[in-house]
Amino acid sequence: MTRFESYDATALRAAILAGELSAEQATRAALEAAESRGTALGAFLHVEGDAALARARALDARSRTDGEPGALFGVPVALKANMCLAGSPASCGSRILEGWRAPYDATFVERLLDAGAVPIGATNMDEFAMGSSCENSAFGVTRNPWDVSRTPGGSSGGSAAAVAAGIVPIALGSDTGGSVRQPAALCGTLGFKPTYGRVSRYGLIAYGSSLDQVSPFARSGRDLERVMGVISGADGRDSTCIEAPPLAIEPAPQDLTGLRVGVPAEYFPTDLDAGVRSAVEAGIDELRTLGAEVHEVRLPHTRYAIPTYYVVATAEASSNLARYDGVRYATRATGDGSLQGMIAATREAGFGDEVKLRILLGTYVLSSGYYDAWYGKASRVRTLIARDFETAFGEVDVIACPTSPSPAFALGEKTDDPVAMYLSDVMTVPASLAGLPAASVPCGALERDGRELPVGLQLIGAARDDAGVLGCARALQEARGPVAIAPMEGAAR
Amino acid sequence: MSATTWVPVIGLEVHCQLGTQTKLFCGCANRFGAEPNTLTCPVCTGQPGALPVLNQHAFDLALRAALALGCDIAPWSKFDRKNYFYCDLPKGYQISQYDRPYCSGGGITLASGKHVRLTRIHMEEDAGKAVHDAGNTTRVDLNRAGVPLIESVTEADMTSSEEAHAYLVALKEILQYAGVSDCDMEKGSLRCDVNISVHPEDEPWRTKVEIKNLNSFRNVSLAIEHEIGRQIAAYEAGAAIAQETRLFDPDRGETRTMRSKENEADYRYFPEPDLPPIPVDAALLERERGLLPEPAAERRARYRTELGLSEYDAGVLTSERGVADFFEAAVRASHDGTAKDLTNLITNELLAGLAGDEIEASTIAELPCKPHQLAELVALTQDGTITKKAARSVVREMMKTGRSPAELVRELGLEQVQDTGQIEAWCRSALEAKPQVIDAVRGGNDKAIGACMGAVMQASGGSANPEAVRDTLLRLIRESD
Ligand SMILES: [Zn+2]
């Protein structure tokens, strides 16, 4: 491992601009790490070495002559496999999109490229982002670099593992109900889900359209801000994107003096993992040390969040995934030769069990006669959950709580129990339903089976207060010091 | 036992493509007849990750249609997803409007005085087109996928195929006049489904049947006639009518079962999460109201009262808005009292030419000759420069080239000969050739002069002023006493 691999994106860019290494060298190092550590972890589904090196060389060629270098100049990045980079595979971890290459660039990918970032490959994920452990990928599991017998979380587990293991300084994931914050917590990186609509979804392959947000992983608070500054901002290709300029790339550090931090009792249940509780409490103490005032807040509808989420998200997914019918793309199965037979056979062979389960759930809750009892009611409960937060943000500036009720769990531990798996999102789902910005920041560690496992503290902000949440996350990270690169415990070296 | 009087109950659902430049949710061209799958992009082919963005112009046109039909515009509406699988439906759902359509109410009063109420109109995207080959192959063309549609739904207010036909004619006229659509059934820009039931007079309504695949007004009439007959025959034979969807087979002139009620898809409508609700502000409504043209029925009345045209002429001129607009522009560029001459040139020459094969243009607006040129031509007949007959040959040239009438008249040598010496010479030789005409006229038969007039006009190649010829012939006969 070269010393540059411990650099965050901000430092790596500066080093490249200072001539300490070339963009090509940075990219080569990332590609080598993806090959070695990435393979050991199962972090990548696809590495685009030649394309990445070509991009890096082009950057090196123009760096001396062209104008202002981009905010991510020469920085290798990883993209979750549900993101469209023209010409590159984006399988969504599914057999049904195996071999499919995106015919266009996502808006946020276009912005990354314009900023000089170098995508090196597509990371593993739960199939169509449905899962919390990366075990639902059709192409194998991803392992947690702190303990390779454990899951990195999901669904963006591949991106989380790649950042935690120092393969890339930053990576993009997508967060629908916690799919970035939970793996960030379990892998000991920072992760940030923006306000719904802050980042264009054009080119993000949909799971739950009213919840999905492109969300970055990083190992520093300033990197989170930097990536968000690059990918955020209005986009004419996504009607749900907020009409607002991009966030600042290099905002001034936030002074937490007088910041009102709310702590909701609902997020500290009696059966909360003791190690998680004490690490999160230590994180909250850190905020206090930085000048924040801590208050108790109530979020009484929290307990309805998981069922509400699984109605709304699966309903949308059942419709979003209808396009995988074998007609235009996707792996086609013939079936009985009829059109309906071909569609059924294609979907039967192409989708994994969890995807089928959620399509069935979603189809059921939208069915005639059941709509009001399920989808209709879930939509109303969603409003109540959002109102809880509105009330709380009348009293506090940011809410602090655990990101995940437990640390990284063992591979296979919850695969037979979907409800247990769903409950691992219990602390991230409410902010998703309310469309709020939320970050996960490493706040300590606990020991399990002789190995150190990271714990994440979640910071939730009021709608559109992305800058506030990012500033607070950065202050906490900087106060705690650099984020350590995971040791790859248990991996064959 | 007296025969039962059966009352048909008919409602129509009409899909109409909006005449936008681009599709409803992407930038692809909205155009008929291109090579298959050339007017497509990631959005309208349903590529993973692509998202719809509403074409504001499509919404404006839909609003205009609603205003022209007297509908109530909803202060806000939203899009919903209608989920079903078919190979021509790229996303596996159609973006449509379910419980919050952009307008409701309104209707059309037919010429008979009958008012047909509209329930609602909603916007949606068109599907692509699946072509089933003779073999076992289906080909899909997605050029049409995402083309903007409005679907208007009537109350079941009609009771005969004639009323349904009259409604469709009136609807098409209103939509064409409002500039909303070309309503060309051959291109599929107007498509009609029929809901129909029959019941004995004084009894409640019975089961309704939906008929699809009606691609001409004639087929709508035929299908209704056939279906009324089928239902009455079934009831009279003691059978029941099933609630179902039937297809009209134009070759056999009958309907047959497409799917029964039990097999109706559950479309699982839910709000389209990719598109926020659409508010309608007062300024937009006002602007669209201002863009509404005078309706055809009002124009017809005005042509008769103000311009003195016959009902027939007024009807032909207003059959298409383009023709009426052309006519009115020509009238504005002309002196008073020329409306009938303009009408004759438009209906006898321009429209006949458009219907024929020689002219490339398919609408009057596409012709190279413009309304003001037609006005100039009529002015040339009025001041005696050319005959009306010559004007007809000129206008045929104008249609092809768009050249100015004065130029064509010169080039074709069609100016009327006003030279009295020349006319007199032609007249003398005509009378010499037919001396019997002189006797006949002297004997009181003025009509006999026609034989000589014909000869003179022929000698002049049609360029002699007929009145001058007539006067000269009469004078010469008098003088020959
Ligand atoms: Zn398109």
Coordinates of N, CA, C and O and ligand atoms in Angstrom, one line a residue, chain B residues 23 25-29 39-45 145, ligand 1:
Chain B
K23 N -42.2 14.3 -28.1 CA -43.0 13.4 -27.3 C -43.3 14.0 -25.9 O -42.9 15.0 -25.5
F25 N -42.7 12.9 -22.8 CA -41.8 12.9 -21.7 C -40.3 12.9 -22.1 O -39.4 12.7 -21.3
C26 N -40.0 13.1 -23.4 CA -38.6 13.2 -23.8 C -38.5 14.1 -25.0 O -39.5 14.6 -25.5
G27 N -37.3 14.2 -25.5 CA -37.1 15.2 -26.6 C -37.2 14.6 -28.0 O -37.0 15.3 -29.0
C28 N -37.6 13.3 -28.1 CA -37.7 12.7 -29.4 C -38.9 13.3 -30.2 O -39.9 13.7 -29.7
A29 N -38.7 13.3 -31.6 CA -39.7 13.9 -32.5 C -41.0 13.1 -32.4 O -40.9 11.9 -32.4
L39 N -37.0 7.2 -33.9 CA -37.3 8.4 -33.0 C -37.4 7.9 -31.6 O -38.5 7.9 -31.0
T40 N -36.3 7.5 -31.1 CA -36.3 6.9 -29.7 C -35.1 7.4 -28.9 O -34.1 7.9 -29.5
C41 N -35.1 7.3 -27.6 CA -34.0 7.6 -26.7 C -34.1 6.8 -25.5 O -35.1 6.0 -25.4
P42 N -33.2 6.9 -24.5 CA -33.3 6.1 -23.3 C -34.6 6.3 -22.6 O -35.1 5.3 -22.0
V43 N -35.2 7.4 -22.6 CA -36.5 7.6 -21.9 C -37.6 6.9 -22.5 O -38.3 6.1 -21.8
C44 N -37.8 7.0 -23.8 CA -39.0 6.4 -24.4 C -38.8 5.0 -24.8 O -39.8 4.3 -25.2
T45 N -37.6 4.4 -24.6 CA -37.4 3.0 -24.8 C -37.4 2.3 -23.4 O -37.1 1.1 -23.3
A145 N -44.0 5.3 -29.1 CA -44.0 5.2 -27.6 C -43.7 6.5 -27.0 O -42.7 7.1 -27.4
Ligands
ZN1 ZN -37.4 9.5 -26.5

